[in-house]
Amino acid sequence: MCTVCGCAHDHDHGVGSSHHHIHATGAIDFGHGPAGVSVPGLSQARTIRIERDVLAKNNGFAEANRKRIRQAGTFALNLVSSPGSGKTTILVRTLTELRQSRPLAVIEGDQQTSNDAERIRQTGVQAVQVNTGKGCHLDAHMVGHAMDQLSLIPGGLLFIENVGNLVCPAAFDLGEACKVVVLSVTEGEDKPLKYPDMFAAAELMLLNKSDLLPHLDFDMDACLAAARRVNPAMQIFTISARTGEGFAAFHAWIAARAASYLRPMATPA
Ligand SMILES: Nc1nc2c(ncn2[C@@H]2O[C@H](COP(=O)(O)OP(=O)(O)OP(=O)(O)O)[C@@H](O)[C@H]2O)c(=O)[nH]1
Ligand SMILES: [Mg+2]
């Protein structure tokens, strides 16, 4: 059960005490209670307890992953987005361009199929597929097992493609250096405001499928304003995985961010 998003796969249909609030507009808000989510059959207090337990356990695994990735001298990114925004297509182009210059590895998360790991392996880069079944996100324990099957090499990059879902992966630290959120222009400019947790959790946003802009009435300024309202510090690159637009900037960002992340910490005098 994912109490973070409230999508319960094993809920008991008992009488829950979900808190909801009716806005002046008439909108019914099930995120108004102290848990920020309503799960049928669970009280708000119980939901908070379960969520705390799940996330505390996850954070322990995430810290172990982070230590392991860092000790290997590798820089890890966690790519998150809704299904079909272009995560795998972006990775295929990035891996093809970077594979001559640094060691690379990929962990692919999907509910079912090994399609994405197979697409990655076609570039010659090592990839492990993780299937989450009914699960709506990767967690740090899964990523630890996937790392057992990869060789992490100093100076290398580890890309983790999360399950396509703009909600739950926001809450789960996998041990990455940072999250990169992908939004494609076909999804609409209001998504950062509608799904703020994901955009708040990301350090970088890739606005993908820019090649389609001439065919859409996408309001670029409104999208950038929405993203900055949710996360003023977030860096944003407009890219096209189809044409390669914006990839030079994206790859320069990876190189600079990896260098600062992996730089040995200065020892106090
Ligand atoms: N026109 C255009 N199409 C793109 C671009 N990037 C991806 N696509 C297409 O968008 C579709 C989905 O791309 P994927 O890379 O599979 O998306 P994803 O985010 O990995 O999807 P999931 O793993 O299912 O969440 C495919 O048909 C891609 O060819 C782009 O920049 N421009
Ligand atoms: Mg994919």
mmCIF file of C-alpha atoms and ligand atoms in Angstrom:
data_model
loop_
_atom_site.group_PDB
_atom_site.id
_atom_site.type_symbol
_atom_site.label_atom_id
_atom_site.label_comp_id
_atom_site.label_asym_id
_atom_site.label_seq_id
_atom_site.Cartn_x
_atom_site.Cartn_y
_atom_site.Cartn_z
ATOM 1 C CA MET A 1 0.000 0.000 0.000
ATOM 2 C CA CYS A 2 1.286 3.449 -0.840
ATOM 3 C CA THR A 3 0.091 5.712 1.937
ATOM 4 C CA VAL A 4 2.052 8.554 0.423
ATOM 5 C CA CYS A 5 -0.293 8.826 -2.536
ATOM 6 C CA GLY A 6 -3.220 7.047 -0.890
ATOM 7 C CA CYS A 7 -3.482 4.436 -3.654
ATOM 8 C CA ALA A 8 -4.141 1.486 -1.378
ATOM 9 C CA HIS A 9 -3.862 -1.915 -2.991
ATOM 10 C CA ASP A 10 -4.865 -3.824 0.127
ATOM 11 C CA HIS A 11 -7.235 -1.497 1.910
ATOM 12 C CA ASP A 12 -9.837 -3.084 4.151
ATOM 13 C CA HIS A 13 -12.894 -0.991 3.267
ATOM 14 C CA GLY A 14 -13.479 -0.400 6.980
ATOM 15 C CA VAL A 15 -15.032 2.787 8.238
ATOM 16 C CA GLY A 16 -12.232 5.302 7.952
ATOM 17 C CA SER A 17 -12.152 8.771 9.412
ATOM 18 C CA SER A 18 -10.795 10.488 6.325
ATOM 19 C CA HIS A 19 -10.686 14.234 6.630
ATOM 20 C CA HIS A 20 -11.949 16.250 3.770
ATOM 21 C CA HIS A 21 -12.637 19.867 3.329
ATOM 22 C CA ILE A 22 -14.974 21.650 0.947
ATOM 23 C CA HIS A 23 -13.451 24.759 -0.576
ATOM 24 C CA ALA A 24 -15.521 27.872 -1.305
ATOM 25 C CA THR A 25 -15.474 26.759 -4.953
ATOM 26 C CA GLY A 26 -17.229 23.495 -4.013
ATOM 27 C CA ALA A 27 -14.063 21.457 -4.629
ATOM 28 C CA ILE A 28 -13.717 18.545 -2.189
ATOM 29 C CA ASP A 29 -10.191 18.370 -0.736
ATOM 30 C CA PHE A 30 -9.088 14.976 0.623
ATOM 31 C CA GLY A 31 -5.577 16.276 1.279
ATOM 32 C CA HIS A 32 -6.763 18.642 3.964
ATOM 33 C CA GLY A 33 -6.251 16.349 6.980
ATOM 34 C CA PRO A 34 -2.998 16.128 8.944
ATOM 35 C CA ALA A 35 -1.823 13.154 6.836
ATOM 36 C CA GLY A 36 -2.301 15.165 3.625
ATOM 37 C CA VAL A 37 -3.953 12.089 2.086
ATOM 38 C CA SER A 38 -7.065 9.980 2.618
ATOM 39 C CA VAL A 39 -6.901 6.169 2.686
ATOM 40 C CA PRO A 40 -10.216 4.305 2.970
ATOM 41 C CA GLY A 41 -10.353 2.339 6.217
ATOM 42 C CA LEU A 42 -7.467 4.160 7.888
ATOM 43 C CA SER A 43 -7.658 7.040 10.323
ATOM 44 C CA GLN A 44 -5.441 10.067 9.699
ATOM 45 C CA ALA A 45 -3.293 9.173 12.733
ATOM 46 C CA ARG A 46 -2.791 5.588 11.552
ATOM 47 C CA THR A 47 -2.021 6.773 8.036
ATOM 48 C CA ILE A 48 0.674 9.110 9.402
ATOM 49 C CA ARG A 49 2.172 6.304 11.517
ATOM 50 C CA ILE A 50 2.327 3.904 8.568
ATOM 51 C CA GLU A 51 3.743 6.565 6.254
ATOM 52 C CA ARG A 52 6.414 7.488 8.809
ATOM 53 C CA ASP A 53 7.383 3.825 9.242
ATOM 54 C CA VAL A 54 7.556 3.199 5.486
ATOM 55 C CA LEU A 55 9.560 6.341 4.750
ATOM 56 C CA ALA A 56 11.915 5.842 7.736
ATOM 57 C CA LYS A 57 12.690 2.317 6.558
ATOM 58 C CA ASN A 58 13.160 3.562 2.999
ATOM 59 C CA ASN A 59 15.446 6.386 4.126
ATOM 60 C CA GLY A 60 17.705 3.882 5.887
ATOM 61 C CA PHE A 61 18.127 1.909 2.667
ATOM 62 C CA ALA A 62 18.592 5.165 0.722
ATOM 63 C CA GLU A 63 21.436 6.304 2.969
ATOM 64 C CA ALA A 64 23.159 2.916 2.537
ATOM 65 C CA ASN A 65 22.763 3.221 -1.261
ATOM 66 C CA ARG A 66 24.101 6.779 -1.226
ATOM 67 C CA LYS A 67 27.171 5.716 0.747
ATOM 68 C CA ARG A 68 27.784 2.825 -1.621
ATOM 69 C CA ILE A 69 27.370 4.969 -4.758
ATOM 70 C CA ARG A 70 29.638 7.638 -3.341
ATOM 71 C CA GLN A 71 32.296 5.168 -2.253
ATOM 72 C CA ALA A 72 32.252 3.814 -5.801
ATOM 73 C CA GLY A 73 32.987 7.371 -7.028
ATOM 74 C CA THR A 74 29.736 7.420 -9.031
ATOM 75 C CA PHE A 75 27.132 10.164 -9.501
ATOM 76 C CA ALA A 76 23.482 9.025 -9.525
ATOM 77 C CA LEU A 77 20.416 10.773 -10.943
ATOM 78 C CA ASN A 78 16.785 9.736 -10.397
ATOM 79 C CA LEU A 79 14.633 10.536 -13.469
ATOM 80 C CA VAL A 80 10.972 11.051 -12.645
ATOM 81 C CA SER A 81 7.967 11.989 -14.784
ATOM 82 C CA SER A 82 4.515 10.903 -15.846
ATOM 83 C CA PRO A 83 4.370 7.924 -18.255
ATOM 84 C CA GLY A 84 5.580 8.721 -21.748
ATOM 85 C CA SER A 85 7.286 12.092 -21.125
ATOM 86 C CA GLY A 86 10.416 10.705 -22.771
ATOM 87 C CA LYS A 87 12.658 9.458 -19.933
ATOM 88 C CA THR A 88 13.967 6.417 -21.827
ATOM 89 C CA THR A 89 14.349 8.324 -25.109
ATOM 90 C CA ILE A 90 16.334 11.019 -23.270
ATOM 91 C CA LEU A 91 18.504 8.342 -21.663
ATOM 92 C CA VAL A 92 19.174 6.589 -24.976
ATOM 93 C CA ARG A 93 20.431 9.850 -26.521
ATOM 94 C CA THR A 94 22.447 10.777 -23.417
ATOM 95 C CA LEU A 95 24.068 7.336 -23.143
ATOM 96 C CA THR A 96 24.903 7.278 -26.842
ATOM 97 C CA GLU A 97 26.612 10.662 -26.529
ATOM 98 C CA LEU A 98 28.402 10.010 -23.210
ATOM 99 C CA ARG A 99 29.378 6.342 -23.384
ATOM 100 C CA GLN A 100 32.771 7.023 -24.949
ATOM 101 C CA SER A 101 33.741 9.457 -22.200
ATOM 102 C CA ARG A 102 32.550 7.834 -18.938
ATOM 103 C CA PRO A 103 31.413 4.527 -17.413
ATOM 104 C CA LEU A 104 27.609 4.355 -17.364
ATOM 105 C CA ALA A 105 24.923 2.214 -15.739
ATOM 106 C CA VAL A 106 21.115 2.333 -15.719
ATOM 107 C CA ILE A 107 18.395 1.008 -13.421
ATOM 108 C CA GLU A 108 14.998 0.892 -15.130
ATOM 109 C CA GLY A 109 11.795 0.920 -13.074
ATOM 110 C CA ASP A 110 8.461 -0.123 -14.598
ATOM 111 C CA GLN A 111 5.432 -1.962 -13.283
ATOM 112 C CA GLN A 112 5.810 -4.651 -15.972
ATOM 113 C CA THR A 113 7.989 -5.559 -18.984
ATOM 114 C CA SER A 114 11.719 -5.281 -19.668
ATOM 115 C CA ASN A 115 11.170 -3.050 -22.705
ATOM 116 C CA ASP A 116 13.067 -0.061 -21.351
ATOM 117 C CA ALA A 117 16.108 -2.044 -20.109
ATOM 118 C CA GLU A 118 16.293 -3.663 -23.555
ATOM 119 C CA ARG A 119 16.215 -0.218 -25.233
ATOM 120 C CA ILE A 120 19.067 0.868 -22.942
ATOM 121 C CA ARG A 121 21.165 -2.276 -23.569
ATOM 122 C CA GLN A 122 20.968 -1.604 -27.306
ATOM 123 C CA THR A 123 23.216 1.418 -26.661
ATOM 124 C CA GLY A 124 25.835 -0.953 -25.188
ATOM 125 C CA VAL A 125 25.297 0.340 -21.641
ATOM 126 C CA GLN A 126 24.640 -2.059 -18.729
ATOM 127 C CA ALA A 127 21.035 -1.942 -17.477
ATOM 128 C CA VAL A 128 18.947 -3.752 -14.857
ATOM 129 C CA GLN A 129 15.166 -3.807 -15.079
ATOM 130 C CA VAL A 130 13.168 -3.651 -11.849
ATOM 131 C CA ASN A 131 9.475 -4.557 -12.111
ATOM 132 C CA THR A 132 7.397 -3.161 -9.282
ATOM 133 C CA GLY A 133 4.224 -5.198 -9.993
ATOM 134 C CA LYS A 134 1.348 -3.199 -8.541
ATOM 135 C CA GLY A 135 3.838 -0.778 -6.963
ATOM 136 C CA CYS A 136 3.713 2.797 -8.213
ATOM 137 C CA HIS A 137 7.343 3.824 -7.509
ATOM 138 C CA LEU A 138 10.859 2.477 -7.005
ATOM 139 C CA ASP A 139 12.042 2.321 -3.417
ATOM 140 C CA ALA A 140 15.572 2.309 -2.047
ATOM 141 C CA HIS A 141 15.507 -1.384 -1.139
ATOM 142 C CA MET A 142 14.734 -2.307 -4.783
ATOM 143 C CA VAL A 143 17.518 -0.037 -6.012
ATOM 144 C CA GLY A 144 20.014 -1.665 -3.616
ATOM 145 C CA HIS A 145 19.234 -5.072 -5.139
ATOM 146 C CA ALA A 146 19.547 -3.676 -8.668
ATOM 147 C CA MET A 147 22.946 -2.186 -7.786
ATOM 148 C CA ASP A 148 24.169 -5.677 -6.838
ATOM 149 C CA GLN A 149 23.960 -6.528 -10.542
ATOM 150 C CA LEU A 150 25.847 -3.468 -11.813
ATOM 151 C CA SER A 151 29.472 -2.469 -11.751
ATOM 152 C CA LEU A 152 29.814 1.084 -10.483
ATOM 153 C CA ILE A 153 33.097 2.598 -11.596
ATOM 154 C CA PRO A 154 34.876 5.757 -10.331
ATOM 155 C CA GLY A 155 33.939 8.768 -12.446
ATOM 156 C CA GLY A 156 30.850 6.948 -13.693
ATOM 157 C CA LEU A 157 27.197 7.920 -13.881
ATOM 158 C CA LEU A 158 24.230 5.882 -12.630
ATOM 159 C CA PHE A 159 20.847 6.821 -14.101
ATOM 160 C CA ILE A 160 17.737 5.533 -12.337
ATOM 161 C CA GLU A 161 14.545 5.782 -14.404
ATOM 162 C CA ASN A 162 11.623 5.699 -12.010
ATOM 163 C CA VAL A 163 8.160 4.296 -12.710
ATOM 164 C CA GLY A 164 6.127 6.743 -14.814
ATOM 165 C CA ASN A 165 4.135 8.519 -12.118
ATOM 166 C CA LEU A 166 4.151 12.190 -11.214
ATOM 167 C CA VAL A 167 3.059 11.596 -7.604
ATOM 168 C CA CYS A 168 4.570 8.833 -5.428
ATOM 169 C CA PRO A 169 8.230 8.783 -6.588
ATOM 170 C CA ALA A 170 8.549 12.317 -5.157
ATOM 171 C CA ALA A 171 8.531 10.965 -1.611
ATOM 172 C CA PHE A 172 11.034 8.149 -2.022
ATOM 173 C CA ASP A 173 14.740 8.861 -1.705
ATOM 174 C CA LEU A 174 16.666 6.168 -3.585
ATOM 175 C CA GLY A 175 20.142 7.314 -2.570
ATOM 176 C CA GLU A 176 20.562 9.492 -5.661
ATOM 177 C CA ALA A 177 22.424 12.799 -5.686
ATOM 178 C CA CYS A 178 19.295 14.497 -7.017
ATOM 179 C CA LYS A 179 16.019 14.069 -8.858
ATOM 180 C CA VAL A 180 15.515 15.258 -12.428
ATOM 181 C CA VAL A 181 11.887 15.796 -13.425
ATOM 182 C CA VAL A 182 10.911 15.471 -17.080
ATOM 183 C CA LEU A 183 7.831 17.296 -18.354
ATOM 184 C CA SER A 184 6.856 17.126 -22.010
ATOM 185 C CA VAL A 185 5.134 19.996 -23.759
ATOM 186 C CA THR A 186 2.198 17.774 -24.729
ATOM 187 C CA GLU A 187 1.239 17.420 -21.053
ATOM 188 C CA GLY A 188 0.207 21.054 -20.530
ATOM 189 C CA GLU A 189 1.833 24.007 -18.825
ATOM 190 C CA ASP A 190 -0.044 23.704 -15.532
ATOM 191 C CA LYS A 191 1.476 20.394 -14.383
ATOM 192 C CA PRO A 192 3.977 21.891 -11.881
ATOM 193 C CA LEU A 193 1.062 23.508 -10.043
ATOM 194 C CA LYS A 194 -1.097 20.377 -10.148
ATOM 195 C CA TYR A 195 1.661 17.996 -9.010
ATOM 196 C CA PRO A 196 3.813 20.308 -6.889
ATOM 197 C CA ASP A 197 5.560 17.697 -4.734
ATOM 198 C CA MET A 198 7.473 16.250 -7.674
ATOM 199 C CA PHE A 199 8.607 19.632 -8.983
ATOM 200 C CA ALA A 200 9.526 20.765 -5.467
ATOM 201 C CA ALA A 201 11.691 17.650 -5.007
ATOM 202 C CA ALA A 202 13.647 18.055 -8.260
ATOM 203 C CA GLU A 203 16.872 19.965 -8.765
ATOM 204 C CA LEU A 204 16.515 20.066 -12.548
ATOM 205 C CA MET A 205 13.546 20.087 -14.919
ATOM 206 C CA LEU A 206 13.861 18.923 -18.518
ATOM 207 C CA LEU A 207 11.050 20.337 -20.655
ATOM 208 C CA ASN A 208 11.007 17.729 -23.420
ATOM 209 C CA LYS A 209 9.511 17.356 -26.910
ATOM 210 C CA SER A 210 10.231 20.973 -27.886
ATOM 211 C CA ASP A 211 10.154 19.825 -31.529
ATOM 212 C CA LEU A 212 6.360 19.550 -31.150
ATOM 213 C CA LEU A 213 5.868 23.164 -30.022
ATOM 214 C CA PRO A 214 4.875 24.446 -33.503
ATOM 215 C CA HIS A 215 1.929 22.042 -33.439
ATOM 216 C CA LEU A 216 0.657 22.979 -29.961
ATOM 217 C CA ASP A 217 -0.758 26.001 -28.161
ATOM 218 C CA PHE A 218 1.588 25.353 -25.223
ATOM 219 C CA ASP A 219 2.230 28.541 -23.198
ATOM 220 C CA MET A 220 5.977 28.378 -22.471
ATOM 221 C CA ASP A 221 6.022 31.472 -20.211
ATOM 222 C CA ALA A 222 3.136 30.133 -18.122
ATOM 223 C CA CYS A 223 4.889 26.774 -17.762
ATOM 224 C CA LEU A 224 8.184 28.321 -16.643
ATOM 225 C CA ALA A 225 6.329 30.605 -14.217
ATOM 226 C CA ALA A 226 4.423 27.629 -12.774
ATOM 227 C CA ALA A 227 7.635 25.618 -12.316
ATOM 228 C CA ARG A 228 9.461 28.548 -10.695
ATOM 229 C CA ARG A 229 6.514 29.253 -8.391
ATOM 230 C CA VAL A 230 6.730 25.702 -7.014
ATOM 231 C CA ASN A 231 10.535 25.569 -6.964
ATOM 232 C CA PRO A 232 12.341 28.887 -7.493
ATOM 233 C CA ALA A 233 15.777 27.208 -7.260
ATOM 234 C CA MET A 234 15.094 24.569 -9.911
ATOM 235 C CA GLN A 235 17.184 24.776 -13.093
ATOM 236 C CA ILE A 236 15.223 24.271 -16.334
ATOM 237 C CA PHE A 237 16.393 23.180 -19.797
ATOM 238 C CA THR A 238 14.130 22.975 -22.834
ATOM 239 C CA ILE A 239 15.136 19.893 -24.818
ATOM 240 C CA SER A 240 14.067 17.575 -27.604
ATOM 241 C CA ALA A 241 15.122 13.945 -27.390
ATOM 242 C CA ARG A 242 14.057 13.741 -31.043
ATOM 243 C CA THR A 243 16.321 16.525 -32.412
ATOM 244 C CA GLY A 244 18.928 16.791 -29.661
ATOM 245 C CA GLU A 245 18.082 20.424 -28.841
ATOM 246 C CA GLY A 246 19.254 21.363 -25.337
ATOM 247 C CA PHE A 247 21.326 18.215 -24.749
ATOM 248 C CA ALA A 248 24.653 20.058 -24.738
ATOM 249 C CA ALA A 249 23.387 22.175 -21.816
ATOM 250 C CA PHE A 250 21.978 19.119 -20.051
ATOM 251 C CA HIS A 251 25.247 17.205 -20.383
ATOM 252 C CA ALA A 252 27.291 20.203 -19.244
ATOM 253 C CA TRP A 253 25.031 20.399 -16.181
ATOM 254 C CA ILE A 254 25.621 16.687 -15.436
ATOM 255 C CA ALA A 255 29.399 17.106 -15.755
ATOM 256 C CA ALA A 256 29.508 20.137 -13.463
ATOM 257 C CA ARG A 257 27.092 18.700 -10.895
ATOM 258 C CA ALA A 258 28.902 15.334 -10.820
ATOM 259 C CA ALA A 259 32.268 17.054 -10.384
ATOM 260 C CA SER A 260 31.060 19.111 -7.425
ATOM 261 C CA TYR A 261 29.240 16.118 -5.882
ATOM 262 C CA LEU A 262 32.251 13.834 -6.115
ATOM 263 C CA ARG A 263 34.845 16.437 -5.116
ATOM 264 C CA PRO A 264 36.466 15.260 -1.858
ATOM 265 C CA MET A 265 35.235 17.311 1.070
ATOM 266 C CA ALA A 266 37.822 19.829 2.279
ATOM 267 C CA THR A 267 39.308 18.814 5.602
ATOM 268 C CA PRO A 268 39.209 21.569 8.241
ATOM 269 C CA ALA A 269 42.645 23.144 8.934
HETATM 270 N N1 LIG B 1 8.316 14.224 -30.844
HETATM 271 C C1 LIG B 1 8.990 13.749 -29.792
HETATM 272 N N2 LIG B 1 8.665 12.554 -29.287
HETATM 273 C C2 LIG B 1 9.385 12.114 -28.216
HETATM 274 C C3 LIG B 1 10.434 12.866 -27.638
HETATM 275 N N3 LIG B 1 10.914 12.166 -26.575
HETATM 276 C C4 LIG B 1 10.211 11.036 -26.527
HETATM 277 N N4 LIG B 1 9.290 10.989 -27.521
HETATM 278 C C5 LIG B 1 8.323 9.917 -27.787
HETATM 279 O O1 LIG B 1 7.448 9.810 -26.658
HETATM 280 C C6 LIG B 1 7.060 8.452 -26.462
HETATM 281 C C7 LIG B 1 7.367 8.018 -25.041
HETATM 282 O O2 LIG B 1 8.779 8.069 -24.843
HETATM 283 P P1 LIG B 1 9.512 7.201 -23.732
HETATM 284 O O3 LIG B 1 10.938 7.570 -23.810
HETATM 285 O O4 LIG B 1 9.145 5.764 -23.852
HETATM 286 O O5 LIG B 1 8.845 7.790 -22.422
HETATM 287 P P2 LIG B 1 9.058 7.326 -20.893
HETATM 288 O O6 LIG B 1 8.961 8.553 -20.055
HETATM 289 O O7 LIG B 1 10.305 6.540 -20.782
HETATM 290 O O8 LIG B 1 7.799 6.389 -20.659
HETATM 291 P P3 LIG B 1 7.536 5.347 -19.447
HETATM 292 O O9 LIG B 1 8.803 4.597 -19.191
HETATM 293 O O10 LIG B 1 6.436 4.490 -19.949
HETATM 294 O O11 LIG B 1 7.120 6.186 -18.273
HETATM 295 C C8 LIG B 1 7.821 7.640 -27.522
HETATM 296 O O12 LIG B 1 6.947 7.429 -28.634
HETATM 297 C C9 LIG B 1 8.969 8.555 -27.915
HETATM 298 O O13 LIG B 1 9.431 8.345 -29.248
HETATM 299 C C10 LIG B 1 10.745 14.138 -28.205
HETATM 300 O O14 LIG B 1 11.614 14.900 -27.766
HETATM 301 N N5 LIG B 1 9.977 14.541 -29.273
HETATM 302 MG MG MG B 2 10.650 4.635 -19.997
#
